[in-house]
Amino acid sequence: MDKIPPLENLIQKFTKLPGVGKKTAARYAYAILAMTDEDSNSFIDAIREVKEKVHFCKVCGNYTDDDVCEICSSRDNSIVCVVSEPKEVTAMEKIKDYNGVYHVLHGLLNPMAGVGPEDLNIKALLDRISGVKEIIVATASTIEGDATALYLSRLLKPLGVKVTRIARGLPAGSELEYADELTLSRALTDRKEI
Amino acid sequence: MDKIPPLENLIQKFTKLPGVGKKTAARYAYAILAMTDEDSNSFIDAIREVKEKVHFCKVCGNYTDDDVCEICSSRDNSIVCVVSEPKEVTAMEKIKDYNGVYHVLHGLLNPMAGVGPEDLNIKALLDRISGVKEIIVATASTIEGDATALYLSRLLKPLGVKVTRIARGLPAGSELEYADELTLSRALTDRKEI
């Protein structure tokens, strides 16, 4: 059963998707086998089309099927929110009241793994800096996120741009007793008058 | 961002896989986008190849890339284990000491959902009955599994074939206090001398 080479091969391919182990991959492969040819062909077409038509916006580095993405071409270009990955744009967009644009770095500084500034989409950020009033650094609250934020701040401030970073503190709906020390310590440091 | 039609389309296609919701589908679609063209093409080829080369064994109904599957052509054909789906063959094969063959019904009797005997791969089972000494019904311990087992037993016994069903009882490693009543009741009924 498990020695049908095309099936084994497809299972192995599915394990390349994030969080998919051998067992889940086998479930997916069996589901493909059980699909009508029409369904499996439209699945193939969807993969092919996404790879052919979707690429990086030449301004912000986010995914788009256009030259310049919809956000870059329709929103306030004087506020730029810097994120590490395209999917983080989707996360930020959920809050709905942000009307600025984005800039996707495609990574975070990580000297230990050999990721330096030249490996990130930073040059394009400098290219679009004229007319920008504020750069909001929305990188993760991790060592790499902190390092990237610090680097960008040192790079951009001398150019006369206001650089801010999204606040770190207690997540909404969370109890103090379950928060870790670092979160609490930052929430305390960044306290504001009410 | 979420208005890139090819990306939306691929996400929607991924939700057709079992247990994949919108969020997981989006993760998979982003992973496809991040793949090299070589990787995404070999993914496409794997799907195409599995659909082209893998089909049902004409004897047992299990998947194979041959005319008759490896199990049917190399094992003891006088004992047939009847299962509902191809993936259950994989499950049974894990126990390793079964040397008989299989028969895949591709479903279970379910009158409420309109699934009758004519919708299952039962005719092919009757076609291969000569020379068979025992039919082991390994359907699930559910209403549909029970109904199918009963139906097969009534159909096959008059033909002079021994029909058995895999035992139901306490799963290995489980405690009595956590077992449900039906499991316990069956384990009690099917008790054997030691």
PDB file of N, CA, C and O in Angstrom, chain B residues 2-72:
ATOM      1  N   ASP B   2      -5.790  40.764   0.890  1.00  0.00           N
ATOM      2  CA  ASP B   2      -6.620  39.584   0.698  1.00  0.00           C
ATOM      3  C   ASP B   2      -7.439  39.678  -0.569  1.00  0.00           C
ATOM      4  O   ASP B   2      -8.278  38.848  -0.834  1.00  0.00           O
ATOM      5  N   LYS B   3      -7.170  40.744  -1.351  1.00  0.00           N
ATOM      6  CA  LYS B   3      -7.960  40.887  -2.570  1.00  0.00           C
ATOM      7  C   LYS B   3      -7.144  40.527  -3.799  1.00  0.00           C
ATOM      8  O   LYS B   3      -7.432  40.996  -4.883  1.00  0.00           O
ATOM      9  N   ILE B   4      -6.118  39.694  -3.623  1.00  0.00           N
ATOM     10  CA  ILE B   4      -5.362  39.225  -4.775  1.00  0.00           C
ATOM     11  C   ILE B   4      -6.061  37.953  -5.250  1.00  0.00           C
ATOM     12  O   ILE B   4      -5.953  36.909  -4.606  1.00  0.00           O
ATOM     13  N   PRO B   5      -6.816  38.033  -6.354  1.00  0.00           N
ATOM     14  CA  PRO B   5      -7.666  36.897  -6.728  1.00  0.00           C
ATOM     15  C   PRO B   5      -6.944  35.547  -6.839  1.00  0.00           C
ATOM     16  O   PRO B   5      -7.466  34.548  -6.315  1.00  0.00           O
ATOM     17  N   PRO B   6      -5.743  35.450  -7.467  1.00  0.00           N
ATOM     18  CA  PRO B   6      -5.123  34.119  -7.548  1.00  0.00           C
ATOM     19  C   PRO B   6      -4.807  33.538  -6.166  1.00  0.00           C
ATOM     20  O   PRO B   6      -4.927  32.333  -5.945  1.00  0.00           O
ATOM     21  N   LEU B   7      -4.423  34.412  -5.225  1.00  0.00           N
ATOM     22  CA  LEU B   7      -4.103  33.961  -3.865  1.00  0.00           C
ATOM     23  C   LEU B   7      -5.377  33.497  -3.155  1.00  0.00           C
ATOM     24  O   LEU B   7      -5.413  32.424  -2.539  1.00  0.00           O
ATOM     25  N   GLU B   8      -6.437  34.301  -3.274  1.00  0.00           N
ATOM     26  CA  GLU B   8      -7.731  33.936  -2.686  1.00  0.00           C
ATOM     27  C   GLU B   8      -8.215  32.588  -3.217  1.00  0.00           C
ATOM     28  O   GLU B   8      -8.726  31.754  -2.485  1.00  0.00           O
ATOM     29  N   ASN B   9      -8.021  32.403  -4.516  1.00  0.00           N
ATOM     30  CA  ASN B   9      -8.451  31.181  -5.176  1.00  0.00           C
ATOM     31  C   ASN B   9      -7.699  29.959  -4.640  1.00  0.00           C
ATOM     32  O   ASN B   9      -8.293  28.928  -4.335  1.00  0.00           O
ATOM     33  N   LEU B  10      -6.380  30.122  -4.477  1.00  0.00           N
ATOM     34  CA  LEU B  10      -5.576  29.001  -3.971  1.00  0.00           C
ATOM     35  C   LEU B  10      -5.950  28.668  -2.527  1.00  0.00           C
ATOM     36  O   LEU B  10      -6.047  27.497  -2.143  1.00  0.00           O
ATOM     37  N   ILE B  11      -6.171  29.722  -1.727  1.00  0.00           N
ATOM     38  CA  ILE B  11      -6.590  29.513  -0.332  1.00  0.00           C
ATOM     39  C   ILE B  11      -7.891  28.708  -0.305  1.00  0.00           C
ATOM     40  O   ILE B  11      -8.025  27.729   0.434  1.00  0.00           O
ATOM     41  N   GLN B  12      -8.814  29.100  -1.164  1.00  0.00           N
ATOM     42  CA  GLN B  12     -10.107  28.419  -1.224  1.00  0.00           C
ATOM     43  C   GLN B  12      -9.932  26.953  -1.628  1.00  0.00           C
ATOM     44  O   GLN B  12     -10.579  26.060  -1.080  1.00  0.00           O
ATOM     45  N   LYS B  13      -8.997  26.689  -2.521  1.00  0.00           N
ATOM     46  CA  LYS B  13      -8.744  25.305  -2.959  1.00  0.00           C
ATOM     47  C   LYS B  13      -8.176  24.470  -1.805  1.00  0.00           C
ATOM     48  O   LYS B  13      -8.528  23.313  -1.629  1.00  0.00           O
ATOM     49  N   PHE B  14      -7.277  25.083  -1.029  1.00  0.00           N
ATOM     50  CA  PHE B  14      -6.685  24.342   0.090  1.00  0.00           C
ATOM     51  C   PHE B  14      -7.719  23.976   1.146  1.00  0.00           C
ATOM     52  O   PHE B  14      -7.584  22.967   1.833  1.00  0.00           O
ATOM     53  N   THR B  15      -8.779  24.799   1.288  1.00  0.00           N
ATOM     54  CA  THR B  15      -9.809  24.475   2.293  1.00  0.00           C
ATOM     55  C   THR B  15     -10.571  23.205   1.911  1.00  0.00           C
ATOM     56  O   THR B  15     -11.331  22.686   2.720  1.00  0.00           O
ATOM     57  N   LYS B  16     -10.374  22.700   0.687  1.00  0.00           N
ATOM     58  CA  LYS B  16     -11.048  21.457   0.298  1.00  0.00           C
ATOM     59  C   LYS B  16     -10.351  20.221   0.860  1.00  0.00           C
ATOM     60  O   LYS B  16     -10.884  19.122   0.799  1.00  0.00           O
ATOM     61  N   LEU B  17      -9.138  20.399   1.383  1.00  0.00           N
ATOM     62  CA  LEU B  17      -8.441  19.265   2.002  1.00  0.00           C
ATOM     63  C   LEU B  17      -9.039  19.023   3.384  1.00  0.00           C
ATOM     64  O   LEU B  17      -9.512  19.963   4.032  1.00  0.00           O
ATOM     65  N   PRO B  18      -9.028  17.776   3.855  1.00  0.00           N
ATOM     66  CA  PRO B  18      -9.703  17.466   5.119  1.00  0.00           C
ATOM     67  C   PRO B  18      -9.086  18.194   6.320  1.00  0.00           C
ATOM     68  O   PRO B  18      -7.868  18.182   6.496  1.00  0.00           O
ATOM     69  N   GLY B  19      -9.934  18.829   7.122  1.00  0.00           N
ATOM     70  CA  GLY B  19      -9.494  19.492   8.348  1.00  0.00           C
ATOM     71  C   GLY B  19      -8.771  20.807   8.133  1.00  0.00           C
ATOM     72  O   GLY B  19      -8.174  21.338   9.063  1.00  0.00           O
ATOM     73  N   VAL B  20      -8.812  21.341   6.916  1.00  0.00           N
ATOM     74  CA  VAL B  20      -8.117  22.604   6.641  1.00  0.00           C
ATOM     75  C   VAL B  20      -9.115  23.749   6.611  1.00  0.00           C
ATOM     76  O   VAL B  20     -10.013  23.790   5.775  1.00  0.00           O
ATOM     77  N   GLY B  21      -8.973  24.687   7.572  1.00  0.00           N
ATOM     78  CA  GLY B  21      -9.820  25.869   7.614  1.00  0.00           C
ATOM     79  C   GLY B  21      -9.171  27.009   6.861  1.00  0.00           C
ATOM     80  O   GLY B  21      -8.091  26.864   6.281  1.00  0.00           O
ATOM     81  N   LYS B  22      -9.816  28.169   6.913  1.00  0.00           N
ATOM     82  CA  LYS B  22      -9.342  29.326   6.165  1.00  0.00           C
ATOM     83  C   LYS B  22      -7.924  29.742   6.565  1.00  0.00           C
ATOM     84  O   LYS B  22      -7.087  30.055   5.727  1.00  0.00           O
ATOM     85  N   LYS B  23      -7.646  29.691   7.867  1.00  0.00           N
ATOM     86  CA  LYS B  23      -6.350  30.163   8.366  1.00  0.00           C
ATOM     87  C   LYS B  23      -5.207  29.239   7.937  1.00  0.00           C
ATOM     88  O   LYS B  23      -4.159  29.701   7.482  1.00  0.00           O
ATOM     89  N   THR B  24      -5.413  27.937   8.108  1.00  0.00           N
ATOM     90  CA  THR B  24      -4.394  26.963   7.697  1.00  0.00           C
ATOM     91  C   THR B  24      -4.202  27.036   6.186  1.00  0.00           C
ATOM     92  O   THR B  24      -3.069  27.006   5.692  1.00  0.00           O
ATOM     93  N   ALA B  25      -5.310  27.166   5.458  1.00  0.00           N
ATOM     94  CA  ALA B  25      -5.238  27.246   3.996  1.00  0.00           C
ATOM     95  C   ALA B  25      -4.392  28.459   3.584  1.00  0.00           C
ATOM     96  O   ALA B  25      -3.589  28.379   2.656  1.00  0.00           O
ATOM     97  N   ALA B  26      -4.551  29.569   4.299  1.00  0.00           N
ATOM     98  CA  ALA B  26      -3.761  30.762   3.977  1.00  0.00           C
ATOM     99  C   ALA B  26      -2.277  30.514   4.236  1.00  0.00           C
ATOM    100  O   ALA B  26      -1.421  30.898   3.443  1.00  0.00           O
ATOM    101  N   ARG B  27      -1.973  29.806   5.345  1.00  0.00           N
ATOM    102  CA  ARG B  27      -0.560  29.474   5.629  1.00  0.00           C
ATOM    103  C   ARG B  27       0.027  28.642   4.502  1.00  0.00           C
ATOM    104  O   ARG B  27       1.166  28.854   4.074  1.00  0.00           O
ATOM    105  N   TYR B  28      -0.744  27.656   4.028  1.00  0.00           N
ATOM    106  CA  TYR B  28      -0.263  26.793   2.951  1.00  0.00           C
ATOM    107  C   TYR B  28      -0.046  27.607   1.673  1.00  0.00           C
ATOM    108  O   TYR B  28       0.944  27.415   0.968  1.00  0.00           O
ATOM    109  N   ALA B  29      -1.003  28.498   1.365  1.00  0.00           N
ATOM    110  CA  ALA B  29      -0.902  29.281   0.131  1.00  0.00           C
ATOM    111  C   ALA B  29       0.336  30.186   0.180  1.00  0.00           C
ATOM    112  O   ALA B  29       1.058  30.316  -0.812  1.00  0.00           O
ATOM    113  N   TYR B  30       0.594  30.792   1.347  1.00  0.00           N
ATOM    114  CA  TYR B  30       1.795  31.627   1.484  1.00  0.00           C
ATOM    115  C   TYR B  30       3.063  30.781   1.335  1.00  0.00           C
ATOM    116  O   TYR B  30       4.063  31.232   0.791  1.00  0.00           O
ATOM    117  N   ALA B  31       3.001  29.542   1.828  1.00  0.00           N
ATOM    118  CA  ALA B  31       4.159  28.655   1.700  1.00  0.00           C
ATOM    119  C   ALA B  31       4.414  28.325   0.235  1.00  0.00           C
ATOM    120  O   ALA B  31       5.560  28.272  -0.210  1.00  0.00           O
ATOM    121  N   ILE B  32       3.342  28.132  -0.528  1.00  0.00           N
ATOM    122  CA  ILE B  32       3.480  27.870  -1.974  1.00  0.00           C
ATOM    123  C   ILE B  32       4.115  29.093  -2.643  1.00  0.00           C
ATOM    124  O   ILE B  32       5.036  28.972  -3.454  1.00  0.00           O
ATOM    125  N   LEU B  33       3.640  30.285  -2.256  1.00  0.00           N
ATOM    126  CA  LEU B  33       4.192  31.521  -2.820  1.00  0.00           C
ATOM    127  C   LEU B  33       5.684  31.657  -2.525  1.00  0.00           C
ATOM    128  O   LEU B  33       6.457  32.140  -3.346  1.00  0.00           O
ATOM    129  N   ALA B  34       6.068  31.218  -1.329  1.00  0.00           N
ATOM    130  CA  ALA B  34       7.461  31.371  -0.912  1.00  0.00           C
ATOM    131  C   ALA B  34       8.373  30.291  -1.487  1.00  0.00           C
ATOM    132  O   ALA B  34       9.594  30.389  -1.402  1.00  0.00           O
ATOM    133  N   MET B  35       7.783  29.240  -2.075  1.00  0.00           N
ATOM    134  CA  MET B  35       8.585  28.148  -2.657  1.00  0.00           C
ATOM    135  C   MET B  35       9.322  28.621  -3.907  1.00  0.00           C
ATOM    136  O   MET B  35       8.880  29.532  -4.587  1.00  0.00           O
ATOM    137  N   THR B  36      10.416  27.933  -4.225  1.00  0.00           N
ATOM    138  CA  THR B  36      11.041  28.177  -5.524  1.00  0.00           C
ATOM    139  C   THR B  36      10.098  27.613  -6.591  1.00  0.00           C
ATOM    140  O   THR B  36       9.260  26.765  -6.298  1.00  0.00           O
ATOM    141  N   ASP B  37      10.254  28.105  -7.830  1.00  0.00           N
ATOM    142  CA  ASP B  37       9.416  27.593  -8.918  1.00  0.00           C
ATOM    143  C   ASP B  37       9.631  26.096  -9.106  1.00  0.00           C
ATOM    144  O   ASP B  37       8.708  25.359  -9.436  1.00  0.00           O
ATOM    145  N   GLU B  38      10.863  25.654  -8.876  1.00  0.00           N
ATOM    146  CA  GLU B  38      11.165  24.235  -9.024  1.00  0.00           C
ATOM    147  C   GLU B  38      10.331  23.401  -8.038  1.00  0.00           C
ATOM    148  O   GLU B  38       9.739  22.394  -8.409  1.00  0.00           O
ATOM    149  N   ASP B  39      10.284  23.871  -6.777  1.00  0.00           N
ATOM    150  CA  ASP B  39       9.520  23.145  -5.769  1.00  0.00           C
ATOM    151  C   ASP B  39       8.027  23.143  -6.071  1.00  0.00           C
ATOM    152  O   ASP B  39       7.359  22.116  -5.927  1.00  0.00           O
ATOM    153  N   SER B  40       7.494  24.306  -6.477  1.00  0.00           N
ATOM    154  CA  SER B  40       6.051  24.350  -6.736  1.00  0.00           C
ATOM    155  C   SER B  40       5.716  23.515  -7.965  1.00  0.00           C
ATOM    156  O   SER B  40       4.672  22.873  -8.023  1.00  0.00           O
ATOM    157  N   ASN B  41       6.605  23.485  -8.959  1.00  0.00           N
ATOM    158  CA  ASN B  41       6.354  22.660 -10.137  1.00  0.00           C
ATOM    159  C   ASN B  41       6.392  21.176  -9.807  1.00  0.00           C
ATOM    160  O   ASN B  41       5.590  20.399 -10.325  1.00  0.00           O
ATOM    161  N   SER B  42       7.299  20.779  -8.907  1.00  0.00           N
ATOM    162  CA  SER B  42       7.361  19.353  -8.602  1.00  0.00           C
ATOM    163  C   SER B  42       6.162  18.960  -7.736  1.00  0.00           C
ATOM    164  O   SER B  42       5.717  17.809  -7.740  1.00  0.00           O
ATOM    165  N   PHE B  43       5.596  19.937  -7.024  1.00  0.00           N
ATOM    166  CA  PHE B  43       4.365  19.728  -6.261  1.00  0.00           C
ATOM    167  C   PHE B  43       3.208  19.476  -7.238  1.00  0.00           C
ATOM    168  O   PHE B  43       2.446  18.518  -7.100  1.00  0.00           O
ATOM    169  N   ILE B  44       3.124  20.343  -8.248  1.00  0.00           N
ATOM    170  CA  ILE B  44       2.100  20.194  -9.290  1.00  0.00           C
ATOM    171  C   ILE B  44       2.244  18.845  -9.997  1.00  0.00           C
ATOM    172  O   ILE B  44       1.265  18.126 -10.195  1.00  0.00           O
ATOM    173  N   ASP B  45       3.487  18.494 -10.345  1.00  0.00           N
ATOM    174  CA  ASP B  45       3.719  17.224 -11.035  1.00  0.00           C
ATOM    175  C   ASP B  45       3.303  16.039 -10.178  1.00  0.00           C
ATOM    176  O   ASP B  45       2.761  15.053 -10.682  1.00  0.00           O
ATOM    177  N   ALA B  46       3.562  16.142  -8.857  1.00  0.00           N
ATOM    178  CA  ALA B  46       3.208  15.046  -7.953  1.00  0.00           C
ATOM    179  C   ALA B  46       1.701  14.844  -7.915  1.00  0.00           C
ATOM    180  O   ALA B  46       1.213  13.714  -7.898  1.00  0.00           O
ATOM    181  N   ILE B  47       0.945  15.947  -7.900  1.00  0.00           N
ATOM    182  CA  ILE B  47      -0.520  15.840  -7.900  1.00  0.00           C
ATOM    183  C   ILE B  47      -0.986  15.225  -9.218  1.00  0.00           C
ATOM    184  O   ILE B  47      -1.791  14.294  -9.241  1.00  0.00           O
ATOM    185  N   ARG B  48      -0.424  15.734 -10.330  1.00  0.00           N
ATOM    186  CA  ARG B  48      -0.846  15.236 -11.638  1.00  0.00           C
ATOM    187  C   ARG B  48      -0.533  13.745 -11.766  1.00  0.00           C
ATOM    188  O   ARG B  48      -1.361  12.957 -12.202  1.00  0.00           O
ATOM    189  N   GLU B  49       0.661  13.375 -11.331  1.00  0.00           N
ATOM    190  CA  GLU B  49       1.088  11.990 -11.485  1.00  0.00           C
ATOM    191  C   GLU B  49       0.244  11.022 -10.651  1.00  0.00           C
ATOM    192  O   GLU B  49      -0.106   9.939 -11.098  1.00  0.00           O
ATOM    193  N   VAL B  50      -0.090  11.449  -9.436  1.00  0.00           N
ATOM    194  CA  VAL B  50      -0.877  10.575  -8.568  1.00  0.00           C
ATOM    195  C   VAL B  50      -2.262  10.339  -9.186  1.00  0.00           C
ATOM    196  O   VAL B  50      -2.804   9.232  -9.128  1.00  0.00           O
ATOM    197  N   LYS B  51      -2.804  11.395  -9.812  1.00  0.00           N
ATOM    198  CA  LYS B  51      -4.124  11.242 -10.434  1.00  0.00           C
ATOM    199  C   LYS B  51      -4.051  10.399 -11.702  1.00  0.00           C
ATOM    200  O   LYS B  51      -4.988   9.696 -12.045  1.00  0.00           O
ATOM    201  N   GLU B  52      -2.937  10.503 -12.414  1.00  0.00           N
ATOM    202  CA  GLU B  52      -2.812   9.759 -13.672  1.00  0.00           C
ATOM    203  C   GLU B  52      -2.494   8.293 -13.440  1.00  0.00           C
ATOM    204  O   GLU B  52      -3.021   7.422 -14.107  1.00  0.00           O
ATOM    205  N   LYS B  53      -1.598   8.032 -12.476  1.00  0.00           N
ATOM    206  CA  LYS B  53      -1.076   6.668 -12.351  1.00  0.00           C
ATOM    207  C   LYS B  53      -1.745   5.803 -11.305  1.00  0.00           C
ATOM    208  O   LYS B  53      -1.647   4.589 -11.357  1.00  0.00           O
ATOM    209  N   VAL B  54      -2.366   6.443 -10.310  1.00  0.00           N
ATOM    210  CA  VAL B  54      -2.940   5.636  -9.228  1.00  0.00           C
ATOM    211  C   VAL B  54      -4.446   5.453  -9.434  1.00  0.00           C
ATOM    212  O   VAL B  54      -5.156   6.408  -9.699  1.00  0.00           O
ATOM    213  N   HIS B  55      -4.894   4.213  -9.372  1.00  0.00           N
ATOM    214  CA  HIS B  55      -6.312   3.908  -9.560  1.00  0.00           C
ATOM    215  C   HIS B  55      -6.646   2.700  -8.673  1.00  0.00           C
ATOM    216  O   HIS B  55      -5.807   2.240  -7.914  1.00  0.00           O
ATOM    217  N   PHE B  56      -7.862   2.192  -8.802  1.00  0.00           N
ATOM    218  CA  PHE B  56      -8.260   1.078  -7.945  1.00  0.00           C
ATOM    219  C   PHE B  56      -7.767  -0.257  -8.509  1.00  0.00           C
ATOM    220  O   PHE B  56      -7.846  -0.501  -9.712  1.00  0.00           O
ATOM    221  N   CYS B  57      -7.293  -1.104  -7.606  1.00  0.00           N
ATOM    222  CA  CYS B  57      -6.929  -2.477  -7.974  1.00  0.00           C
ATOM    223  C   CYS B  57      -8.217  -3.155  -8.438  1.00  0.00           C
ATOM    224  O   CYS B  57      -9.247  -3.053  -7.769  1.00  0.00           O
ATOM    225  N   LYS B  58      -8.176  -3.846  -9.573  1.00  0.00           N
ATOM    226  CA  LYS B  58      -9.440  -4.393 -10.077  1.00  0.00           C
ATOM    227  C   LYS B  58      -9.919  -5.606  -9.291  1.00  0.00           C
ATOM    228  O   LYS B  58     -11.057  -6.018  -9.439  1.00  0.00           O
ATOM    229  N   VAL B  59      -9.049  -6.134  -8.421  1.00  0.00           N
ATOM    230  CA  VAL B  59      -9.493  -7.241  -7.579  1.00  0.00           C
ATOM    231  C   VAL B  59     -10.082  -6.727  -6.257  1.00  0.00           C
ATOM    232  O   VAL B  59     -11.218  -7.016  -5.920  1.00  0.00           O
ATOM    233  N   CYS B  60      -9.302  -5.912  -5.529  1.00  0.00           N
ATOM    234  CA  CYS B  60      -9.718  -5.573  -4.171  1.00  0.00           C
ATOM    235  C   CYS B  60     -10.251  -4.147  -3.994  1.00  0.00           C
ATOM    236  O   CYS B  60     -10.810  -3.811  -2.971  1.00  0.00           O
ATOM    237  N   GLY B  61     -10.031  -3.260  -4.986  1.00  0.00           N
ATOM    238  CA  GLY B  61     -10.549  -1.901  -4.856  1.00  0.00           C
ATOM    239  C   GLY B  61      -9.632  -0.957  -4.103  1.00  0.00           C
ATOM    240  O   GLY B  61      -9.960   0.209  -3.898  1.00  0.00           O
ATOM    241  N   ASN B  62      -8.466  -1.451  -3.672  1.00  0.00           N
ATOM    242  CA  ASN B  62      -7.499  -0.577  -3.011  1.00  0.00           C
ATOM    243  C   ASN B  62      -6.731   0.218  -4.077  1.00  0.00           C
ATOM    244  O   ASN B  62      -6.768  -0.116  -5.250  1.00  0.00           O
ATOM    245  N   TYR B  63      -6.029   1.272  -3.659  1.00  0.00           N
ATOM    246  CA  TYR B  63      -5.252   2.036  -4.625  1.00  0.00           C
ATOM    247  C   TYR B  63      -4.020   1.260  -5.065  1.00  0.00           C
ATOM    248  O   TYR B  63      -3.400   0.550  -4.276  1.00  0.00           O
ATOM    249  N   THR B  64      -3.649   1.425  -6.320  1.00  0.00           N
ATOM    250  CA  THR B  64      -2.436   0.804  -6.853  1.00  0.00           C
ATOM    251  C   THR B  64      -2.016   1.545  -8.109  1.00  0.00           C
ATOM    252  O   THR B  64      -2.824   2.261  -8.701  1.00  0.00           O
ATOM    253  N   ASP B  65      -0.742   1.406  -8.497  1.00  0.00           N
ATOM    254  CA  ASP B  65      -0.349   1.981  -9.792  1.00  0.00           C
ATOM    255  C   ASP B  65      -0.156   0.847 -10.802  1.00  0.00           C
ATOM    256  O   ASP B  65       0.407   1.052 -11.881  1.00  0.00           O
ATOM    257  N   ASP B  66      -0.657  -0.337 -10.435  1.00  0.00           N
ATOM    258  CA  ASP B  66      -0.580  -1.513 -11.295  1.00  0.00           C
ATOM    259  C   ASP B  66      -1.996  -1.947 -11.659  1.00  0.00           C
ATOM    260  O   ASP B  66      -2.956  -1.320 -11.255  1.00  0.00           O
ATOM    261  N   ASP B  67      -2.128  -3.068 -12.407  1.00  0.00           N
ATOM    262  CA  ASP B  67      -3.450  -3.591 -12.707  1.00  0.00           C
ATOM    263  C   ASP B  67      -4.044  -4.214 -11.451  1.00  0.00           C
ATOM    264  O   ASP B  67      -5.169  -3.922 -11.063  1.00  0.00           O
ATOM    265  N   VAL B  68      -3.224  -5.073 -10.849  1.00  0.00           N
ATOM    266  CA  VAL B  68      -3.612  -5.738  -9.608  1.00  0.00           C
ATOM    267  C   VAL B  68      -2.583  -5.314  -8.563  1.00  0.00           C
ATOM    268  O   VAL B  68      -1.386  -5.259  -8.851  1.00  0.00           O
ATOM    269  N   CYS B  69      -3.040  -4.969  -7.356  1.00  0.00           N
ATOM    270  CA  CYS B  69      -2.114  -4.390  -6.378  1.00  0.00           C
ATOM    271  C   CYS B  69      -1.123  -5.434  -5.843  1.00  0.00           C
ATOM    272  O   CYS B  69      -1.324  -6.643  -5.992  1.00  0.00           O
ATOM    273  N   GLU B  70      -0.074  -4.927  -5.217  1.00  0.00           N
ATOM    274  CA  GLU B  70       0.992  -5.798  -4.721  1.00  0.00           C
ATOM    275  C   GLU B  70       0.475  -6.807  -3.699  1.00  0.00           C
ATOM    276  O   GLU B  70       0.891  -7.965  -3.695  1.00  0.00           O
ATOM    277  N   ILE B  71      -0.442  -6.357  -2.838  1.00  0.00           N
ATOM    278  CA  ILE B  71      -0.973  -7.265  -1.809  1.00  0.00           C
ATOM    279  C   ILE B  71      -1.755  -8.402  -2.452  1.00  0.00           C
ATOM    280  O   ILE B  71      -1.527  -9.575  -2.143  1.00  0.00           O
ATOM    281  N   CYS B  72      -2.650  -8.079  -3.392  1.00  0.00           N
ATOM    282  CA  CYS B  72      -3.450  -9.115  -4.055  1.00  0.00           C
ATOM    283  C   CYS B  72      -2.573 -10.112  -4.798  1.00  0.00           C
ATOM    284  O   CYS B  72      -2.894 -11.297  -4.869  1.00  0.00           O
TER     285      CYS B  72
END
